[in-house]
């Protein structure tokens, strides 16, 4: 080979090696930068499996505009970190189902029936100037189809009470000691957001964070149950809150028929739902009308024991005598597989078996509580 050609070839080889090294260095640097950013996103989404949790702080941190409310942030796909063993969850659900009969037959004493004074003790209502969220369309229409003279439609705004109870007021705990409001974390505090439609005997929960979870979160989950109980109001469980509000809104609360959970983002609940979907006809998430199971089916019992099913379970348990014996079933669906947060839903049907006890009419205004209907529908 000619000496000049040899030098040119050697120079080209050196240039090629330098280019490869520069490209490798750039890729490694990009990977390191991504690795530094990624934990921020994942850690923000490591949601404790004991509560459906808001992620709006993540959106604010990345300067993504919020729309309408917390509800519309739940489409973010989360890293699955909370899981439940299916068989263990079924066993827990069987026990919960058995507690309903225990109350009806006098073998168990239910929790006390909370009222307006308990709501005033530490709770206030956050304004929610909107109508039915898009993700409620299908379950509410499914309810409407079962009602005479209603049909497949959404409730009118005049029929809908949107109530977001927020724990942001001083209160007296169970021992009667004065306590300050539970501090927020990332600008989110303890609250329960529910859509109540008395005319349809229905209520659907969209967003929840319990006072007990908020206290544990604020203390890095290093606090005993006894100390938690000192820092929360007596009315704190979602089941008790939903029933207390329902009584102030519905003239016939004992006729409650439908309880739903929409926009489910809890990893543990979604894991159980995915397991049930895998056992279904297609092996994939089912769009509405979804899959329906009677309460004696293991699938329904598993759902009852999920974080998003427990509030429903304890309404059925603690209010068993008011509601009477019911033929209970549950429908689950994930209508948008590409957006699992918004797509996962469950709707419980409490069909009367034995007539419920007579209801006492408790209009909210007469009790000094005002729960007005929504005024606008999101566009």
Short mmCIF file of N, CA and C in Angstrom, two decimals, residues 52 71 133 135-143 161 163 192-197 200-208 238-239 242-243 246 256-265 269 273 288 303-304 306-313 315-316 328-333 341-350:
data_model
loop_
_atom_site.label_atom_id
_atom_site.label_comp_id
_atom_site.label_asym_id
_atom_site.label_seq_id
_atom_site.Cartn_x
_atom_site.Cartn_y
_atom_site.Cartn_z
N UNK A 52 -56.93 5.31 47.59
CA UNK A 52 -56.89 5.95 46.28
C UNK A 52 -56.32 7.35 46.49
N UNK A 71 -59.98 15.01 39.76
CA UNK A 71 -60.48 13.81 39.09
C UNK A 71 -59.82 13.62 37.74
N UNK A 133 -68.56 14.16 35.40
CA UNK A 133 -67.35 13.95 34.60
C UNK A 133 -67.60 12.94 33.48
N UNK A 135 -66.03 10.37 32.63
CA UNK A 135 -65.83 8.96 32.99
C UNK A 135 -67.01 8.39 33.77
N UNK A 136 -67.97 9.23 34.14
CA UNK A 136 -69.17 8.73 34.83
C UNK A 136 -70.28 8.41 33.84
N UNK A 137 -70.10 8.79 32.56
CA UNK A 137 -71.18 8.64 31.60
C UNK A 137 -71.72 7.21 31.57
N UNK A 138 -70.81 6.24 31.41
CA UNK A 138 -71.25 4.87 31.21
C UNK A 138 -71.92 4.29 32.45
N UNK A 139 -71.32 4.37 33.65
CA UNK A 139 -72.01 3.78 34.82
C UNK A 139 -73.33 4.46 35.12
N UNK A 140 -73.41 5.78 34.99
CA UNK A 140 -74.68 6.43 35.27
C UNK A 140 -75.73 6.06 34.23
N UNK A 141 -75.33 5.95 32.96
CA UNK A 141 -76.29 5.53 31.94
C UNK A 141 -76.74 4.10 32.18
N UNK A 142 -75.82 3.26 32.68
CA UNK A 142 -76.18 1.88 33.00
C UNK A 142 -77.23 1.85 34.10
N UNK A 143 -77.09 2.74 35.07
CA UNK A 143 -78.10 2.82 36.14
C UNK A 143 -79.42 3.31 35.57
N UNK A 161 -75.95 16.01 43.30
CA UNK A 161 -75.27 16.72 44.38
C UNK A 161 -73.80 16.31 44.36
N UNK A 163 -70.46 16.55 46.17
CA UNK A 163 -70.01 16.90 47.51
C UNK A 163 -68.58 16.42 47.70
N UNK A 192 -63.15 13.51 50.74
CA UNK A 192 -63.95 12.48 50.08
C UNK A 192 -64.86 13.17 49.06
N UNK A 193 -64.65 12.87 47.79
CA UNK A 193 -65.45 13.47 46.72
C UNK A 193 -66.41 12.42 46.17
N UNK A 194 -67.71 12.73 46.24
CA UNK A 194 -68.75 11.77 45.84
C UNK A 194 -69.85 12.50 45.08
N UNK A 195 -70.41 11.81 44.10
CA UNK A 195 -71.56 12.31 43.33
C UNK A 195 -72.80 11.57 43.81
N UNK A 196 -73.75 12.30 44.36
CA UNK A 196 -74.97 11.71 44.92
C UNK A 196 -76.16 12.07 44.02
N UNK A 197 -76.97 11.05 43.70
CA UNK A 197 -78.18 11.27 42.90
C UNK A 197 -79.34 10.60 43.64
N UNK A 200 -82.17 8.70 41.87
CA UNK A 200 -81.80 7.41 41.32
C UNK A 200 -81.33 6.44 42.41
N UNK A 201 -81.33 6.87 43.67
CA UNK A 201 -80.82 6.05 44.77
C UNK A 201 -79.40 5.57 44.49
N UNK A 202 -78.57 6.51 44.03
CA UNK A 202 -77.22 6.15 43.59
C UNK A 202 -76.19 7.15 44.09
N UNK A 203 -75.00 6.65 44.35
CA UNK A 203 -73.86 7.52 44.63
C UNK A 203 -72.60 6.87 44.07
N UNK A 204 -71.74 7.71 43.48
CA UNK A 204 -70.49 7.22 42.88
C UNK A 204 -69.34 8.08 43.39
N UNK A 205 -68.34 7.42 43.95
CA UNK A 205 -67.17 8.09 44.49
C UNK A 205 -66.11 8.23 43.42
N UNK A 206 -65.47 9.40 43.40
CA UNK A 206 -64.45 9.62 42.38
C UNK A 206 -63.05 9.83 42.95
N UNK A 207 -62.95 10.31 44.19
CA UNK A 207 -61.63 10.64 44.72
C UNK A 207 -61.69 10.59 46.24
N UNK A 208 -60.68 10.03 46.87
CA UNK A 208 -60.73 9.88 48.32
C UNK A 208 -59.33 9.79 48.91
N UNK A 238 -64.47 6.46 55.10
CA UNK A 238 -65.23 6.84 53.92
C UNK A 238 -66.66 6.32 53.96
N UNK A 239 -66.84 5.10 54.42
CA UNK A 239 -68.19 4.53 54.47
C UNK A 239 -69.10 5.36 55.37
N UNK A 242 -69.77 8.87 53.65
CA UNK A 242 -70.72 8.78 52.55
C UNK A 242 -72.14 8.59 53.05
N UNK A 243 -72.32 7.76 54.07
CA UNK A 243 -73.66 7.51 54.59
C UNK A 243 -74.20 8.75 55.32
N UNK A 246 -75.20 11.13 52.66
CA UNK A 246 -76.37 10.58 51.95
C UNK A 246 -77.65 10.82 52.74
N UNK A 256 -81.18 3.23 49.22
CA UNK A 256 -79.95 3.25 48.44
C UNK A 256 -79.82 1.97 47.62
N UNK A 257 -79.56 2.13 46.32
CA UNK A 257 -79.52 0.96 45.43
C UNK A 257 -78.14 0.78 44.78
N UNK A 258 -77.49 1.87 44.36
CA UNK A 258 -76.24 1.75 43.61
C UNK A 258 -75.11 2.51 44.31
N UNK A 259 -73.95 1.85 44.39
CA UNK A 259 -72.73 2.50 44.89
C UNK A 259 -71.63 2.20 43.88
N UNK A 260 -70.98 3.26 43.40
CA UNK A 260 -69.96 3.05 42.38
C UNK A 260 -68.63 3.68 42.74
N UNK A 261 -67.58 3.19 42.11
CA UNK A 261 -66.26 3.79 42.18
C UNK A 261 -65.79 3.99 40.74
N UNK A 262 -65.46 5.23 40.39
CA UNK A 262 -65.03 5.51 39.03
C UNK A 262 -63.65 6.15 39.05
N UNK A 263 -62.93 6.01 37.94
CA UNK A 263 -61.58 6.56 37.88
C UNK A 263 -60.64 5.90 38.87
N UNK A 264 -60.72 4.59 39.02
CA UNK A 264 -59.91 3.87 40.01
C UNK A 264 -58.44 3.91 39.59
N UNK A 265 -57.58 4.42 40.47
CA UNK A 265 -56.14 4.49 40.18
C UNK A 265 -55.31 3.69 41.18
N UNK A 269 -56.09 -2.39 43.86
CA UNK A 269 -57.42 -2.67 43.32
C UNK A 269 -57.33 -3.06 41.85
N UNK A 273 -58.56 -6.46 39.86
CA UNK A 273 -59.45 -6.37 38.69
C UNK A 273 -58.80 -7.01 37.47
N UNK A 288 -67.70 -1.69 29.07
CA UNK A 288 -69.08 -1.83 29.54
C UNK A 288 -69.90 -2.53 28.48
N UNK A 303 -63.24 -8.33 45.17
CA UNK A 303 -63.42 -6.89 44.94
C UNK A 303 -63.87 -6.18 46.21
N UNK A 304 -64.68 -6.85 47.01
CA UNK A 304 -65.17 -6.26 48.26
C UNK A 304 -64.02 -5.93 49.20
N UNK A 306 -60.88 -5.12 48.32
CA UNK A 306 -59.86 -4.23 47.77
C UNK A 306 -59.93 -2.87 48.44
N UNK A 307 -58.88 -2.06 48.33
CA UNK A 307 -58.94 -0.72 48.91
C UNK A 307 -60.12 0.11 48.41
N UNK A 308 -60.53 -0.07 47.16
CA UNK A 308 -61.66 0.67 46.63
C UNK A 308 -62.99 -0.01 46.89
N UNK A 309 -62.96 -1.21 47.44
CA UNK A 309 -64.20 -1.90 47.78
C UNK A 309 -64.56 -1.84 49.25
N UNK A 310 -63.58 -1.52 50.10
CA UNK A 310 -63.81 -1.58 51.55
C UNK A 310 -64.88 -0.59 52.03
N UNK A 311 -64.88 0.61 51.45
CA UNK A 311 -65.90 1.59 51.87
C UNK A 311 -67.29 1.06 51.57
N UNK A 312 -67.43 0.41 50.42
CA UNK A 312 -68.73 -0.18 50.06
C UNK A 312 -69.04 -1.33 51.01
N UNK A 313 -68.03 -2.13 51.33
CA UNK A 313 -68.24 -3.25 52.24
C UNK A 313 -68.79 -2.78 53.58
N UNK A 315 -70.33 0.06 54.28
CA UNK A 315 -71.69 0.59 54.18
C UNK A 315 -72.67 -0.58 54.28
N UNK A 316 -72.38 -1.66 53.57
CA UNK A 316 -73.24 -2.84 53.60
C UNK A 316 -73.28 -3.48 54.98
N UNK A 328 -76.98 -8.67 46.25
CA UNK A 328 -75.86 -7.79 45.91
C UNK A 328 -75.07 -8.37 44.73
N UNK A 329 -74.75 -7.50 43.79
CA UNK A 329 -73.89 -7.89 42.67
C UNK A 329 -72.97 -6.73 42.33
N UNK A 330 -71.92 -7.02 41.59
CA UNK A 330 -70.96 -5.98 41.22
C UNK A 330 -70.60 -6.14 39.74
N UNK A 331 -70.49 -5.03 39.06
CA UNK A 331 -70.04 -5.00 37.68
C UNK A 331 -68.72 -4.25 37.61
N UNK A 332 -67.76 -4.80 36.92
CA UNK A 332 -66.48 -4.11 36.72
C UNK A 332 -66.22 -3.96 35.22
N UNK A 333 -65.51 -2.91 34.88
CA UNK A 333 -65.15 -2.68 33.49
C UNK A 333 -63.92 -1.79 33.42
N UNK A 341 -56.18 4.50 34.34
CA UNK A 341 -56.67 5.22 35.51
C UNK A 341 -58.12 5.61 35.37
N UNK A 342 -58.48 6.16 34.22
CA UNK A 342 -59.86 6.58 34.01
C UNK A 342 -60.75 5.40 33.65
N UNK A 343 -60.18 4.35 33.07
CA UNK A 343 -61.00 3.28 32.55
C UNK A 343 -61.51 2.30 33.58
N UNK A 344 -60.84 2.16 34.73
CA UNK A 344 -61.22 1.15 35.71
C UNK A 344 -62.38 1.65 36.57
N UNK A 345 -63.47 0.86 36.59
CA UNK A 345 -64.67 1.26 37.32
C UNK A 345 -65.32 0.03 37.95
N UNK A 346 -66.05 0.25 39.03
CA UNK A 346 -66.89 -0.81 39.57
C UNK A 346 -68.21 -0.20 40.03
N UNK A 347 -69.29 -0.96 39.84
CA UNK A 347 -70.62 -0.50 40.21
C UNK A 347 -71.33 -1.62 40.96
N UNK A 348 -71.71 -1.33 42.21
CA UNK A 348 -72.39 -2.31 43.05
C UNK A 348 -73.89 -2.07 43.00
N UNK A 349 -74.64 -3.14 42.77
CA UNK A 349 -76.10 -3.08 42.71
C UNK A 349 -76.65 -3.78 43.96
N UNK A 350 -77.38 -3.03 44.78
CA UNK A 350 -77.96 -3.57 46.01
C UNK A 350 -79.45 -3.78 45.80
#
